[in-house]
Amino acid sequence: MKIRLAKSYRVYEVYGDIEFNPQDYPELEGLSEEEIVEYLNDNMYEFTLNGTDEVLVDQFQFESDIIKDKNYDHEEEVVLVKE
């Protein structure tokens, strides 16, 4: 019988803030803040801000100084090796 140790991690990264006026975007008109966040989550790879060609997800800047330990929910498990 062979066994090995397997580790898994859930990574949590924080990115900087972006300020924008939702009234400047017709597709966000009439939506609540919660609905806007839902819309942006659903469209982060297509939605652009401030007249750029860069999609929303690429406009955030990684804030490394906010993260003290990027690995959360560290888990170890002994697993059977099947040959």
PDB file of C-alpha atoms in Angstrom:
ATOM      1  CA  MET A   1       0.000   0.000   0.000  1.00  0.00           C
ATOM      2  CA  LYS A   2       1.240   3.496  -0.862  1.00  0.00           C
ATOM      3  CA  ILE A   3       0.033   6.745   0.596  1.00  0.00           C
ATOM      4  CA  ARG A   4       0.970  10.373   0.062  1.00  0.00           C
ATOM      5  CA  LEU A   5       0.184  13.763   1.542  1.00  0.00           C
ATOM      6  CA  ALA A   6      -1.949  16.149  -0.488  1.00  0.00           C
ATOM      7  CA  LYS A   7      -2.327  19.835   0.392  1.00  0.00           C
ATOM      8  CA  SER A   8      -4.939  22.205  -0.910  1.00  0.00           C
ATOM      9  CA  TYR A   9      -5.301  25.944  -0.560  1.00  0.00           C
ATOM     10  CA  ARG A  10      -7.970  28.483  -1.327  1.00  0.00           C
ATOM     11  CA  VAL A  11      -6.360  31.713  -2.462  1.00  0.00           C
ATOM     12  CA  TYR A  12      -7.920  35.093  -1.713  1.00  0.00           C
ATOM     13  CA  GLU A  13      -6.495  38.121  -3.505  1.00  0.00           C
ATOM     14  CA  VAL A  14      -7.546  41.736  -3.051  1.00  0.00           C
ATOM     15  CA  TYR A  15      -7.426  44.338  -5.793  1.00  0.00           C
ATOM     16  CA  GLY A  16      -7.593  48.128  -5.554  1.00  0.00           C
ATOM     17  CA  ASP A  17     -10.722  50.236  -5.716  1.00  0.00           C
ATOM     18  CA  ILE A  18     -12.159  51.736  -8.879  1.00  0.00           C
ATOM     19  CA  GLU A  19     -14.506  54.704  -8.674  1.00  0.00           C
ATOM     20  CA  PHE A  20     -16.976  55.421 -11.444  1.00  0.00           C
ATOM     21  CA  ASN A  21     -20.363  57.055 -11.937  1.00  0.00           C
ATOM     22  CA  PRO A  22     -22.995  54.435 -12.881  1.00  0.00           C
ATOM     23  CA  GLN A  23     -25.110  57.216 -14.420  1.00  0.00           C
ATOM     24  CA  ASP A  24     -22.519  57.448 -17.213  1.00  0.00           C
ATOM     25  CA  TYR A  25     -23.451  53.935 -18.399  1.00  0.00           C
ATOM     26  CA  PRO A  26     -26.895  53.416 -19.968  1.00  0.00           C
ATOM     27  CA  GLU A  27     -26.825  49.672 -19.242  1.00  0.00           C
ATOM     28  CA  LEU A  28     -26.645  50.456 -15.484  1.00  0.00           C
ATOM     29  CA  GLU A  29     -29.413  53.064 -15.515  1.00  0.00           C
ATOM     30  CA  GLY A  30     -32.145  52.389 -12.980  1.00  0.00           C
ATOM     31  CA  LEU A  31     -30.265  49.540 -11.240  1.00  0.00           C
ATOM     32  CA  SER A  32     -29.646  49.424  -7.498  1.00  0.00           C
ATOM     33  CA  GLU A  33     -26.053  49.147  -6.245  1.00  0.00           C
ATOM     34  CA  GLU A  34     -26.585  45.425  -5.626  1.00  0.00           C
ATOM     35  CA  GLU A  35     -27.944  44.962  -9.161  1.00  0.00           C
ATOM     36  CA  ILE A  36     -24.981  46.913 -10.584  1.00  0.00           C
ATOM     37  CA  VAL A  37     -22.523  44.643  -8.753  1.00  0.00           C
ATOM     38  CA  GLU A  38     -24.385  41.581 -10.056  1.00  0.00           C
ATOM     39  CA  TYR A  39     -24.310  43.006 -13.596  1.00  0.00           C
ATOM     40  CA  LEU A  40     -20.584  43.763 -13.343  1.00  0.00           C
ATOM     41  CA  ASN A  41     -19.855  40.269 -12.014  1.00  0.00           C
ATOM     42  CA  ASP A  42     -21.783  38.757 -14.932  1.00  0.00           C
ATOM     43  CA  ASN A  43     -20.095  41.035 -17.498  1.00  0.00           C
ATOM     44  CA  MET A  44     -16.598  41.717 -16.129  1.00  0.00           C
ATOM     45  CA  TYR A  45     -14.959  40.245 -19.253  1.00  0.00           C
ATOM     46  CA  GLU A  46     -16.970  42.464 -21.646  1.00  0.00           C
ATOM     47  CA  PHE A  47     -17.737  45.663 -19.687  1.00  0.00           C
ATOM     48  CA  THR A  48     -15.358  48.607 -20.151  1.00  0.00           C
ATOM     49  CA  LEU A  49     -15.011  51.735 -18.007  1.00  0.00           C
ATOM     50  CA  ASN A  50     -14.077  55.323 -18.783  1.00  0.00           C
ATOM     51  CA  GLY A  51     -13.901  54.912 -22.561  1.00  0.00           C
ATOM     52  CA  THR A  52     -11.002  52.447 -22.537  1.00  0.00           C
ATOM     53  CA  ASP A  53     -10.764  49.243 -24.551  1.00  0.00           C
ATOM     54  CA  GLU A  54      -9.599  47.392 -21.446  1.00  0.00           C
ATOM     55  CA  VAL A  55     -12.287  45.178 -19.898  1.00  0.00           C
ATOM     56  CA  LEU A  56     -13.249  45.717 -16.256  1.00  0.00           C
ATOM     57  CA  VAL A  57     -11.413  42.704 -14.828  1.00  0.00           C
ATOM     58  CA  ASP A  58      -8.123  43.962 -16.317  1.00  0.00           C
ATOM     59  CA  GLN A  59      -8.503  47.459 -14.866  1.00  0.00           C
ATOM     60  CA  PHE A  60      -8.095  46.442 -11.231  1.00  0.00           C
ATOM     61  CA  GLN A  61      -4.607  46.716  -9.726  1.00  0.00           C
ATOM     62  CA  PHE A  62      -3.384  44.007  -7.347  1.00  0.00           C
ATOM     63  CA  GLU A  63      -2.897  45.349  -3.820  1.00  0.00           C
ATOM     64  CA  SER A  64      -0.125  43.123  -2.450  1.00  0.00           C
ATOM     65  CA  ASP A  65       0.330  45.232   0.669  1.00  0.00           C
ATOM     66  CA  ILE A  66      -3.227  44.388   1.803  1.00  0.00           C
ATOM     67  CA  ILE A  67      -2.552  40.647   1.780  1.00  0.00           C
ATOM     68  CA  LYS A  68      -0.649  39.363   4.781  1.00  0.00           C
ATOM     69  CA  ASP A  69      -1.189  35.657   4.076  1.00  0.00           C
ATOM     70  CA  LYS A  70      -2.648  34.790   0.693  1.00  0.00           C
ATOM     71  CA  ASN A  71      -3.364  31.156   1.579  1.00  0.00           C
ATOM     72  CA  TYR A  72      -6.566  30.469   3.437  1.00  0.00           C
ATOM     73  CA  ASP A  73      -8.323  27.246   4.362  1.00  0.00           C
ATOM     74  CA  HIS A  74      -5.057  25.341   4.286  1.00  0.00           C
ATOM     75  CA  GLU A  75      -5.898  21.651   4.336  1.00  0.00           C
ATOM     76  CA  GLU A  76      -3.779  18.515   4.473  1.00  0.00           C
ATOM     77  CA  GLU A  77      -4.948  15.005   3.771  1.00  0.00           C
ATOM     78  CA  VAL A  78      -3.337  11.614   3.485  1.00  0.00           C
ATOM     79  CA  VAL A  79      -4.541   9.889   0.323  1.00  0.00           C
ATOM     80  CA  LEU A  80      -4.190   6.387  -1.061  1.00  0.00           C
ATOM     81  CA  VAL A  81      -1.990   6.002  -4.142  1.00  0.00           C
ATOM     82  CA  LYS A  82      -3.621   3.667  -6.640  1.00  0.00           C
ATOM     83  CA  GLU A  83      -1.307   2.167  -9.193  1.00  0.00           C
TER      84      GLU A  83
END
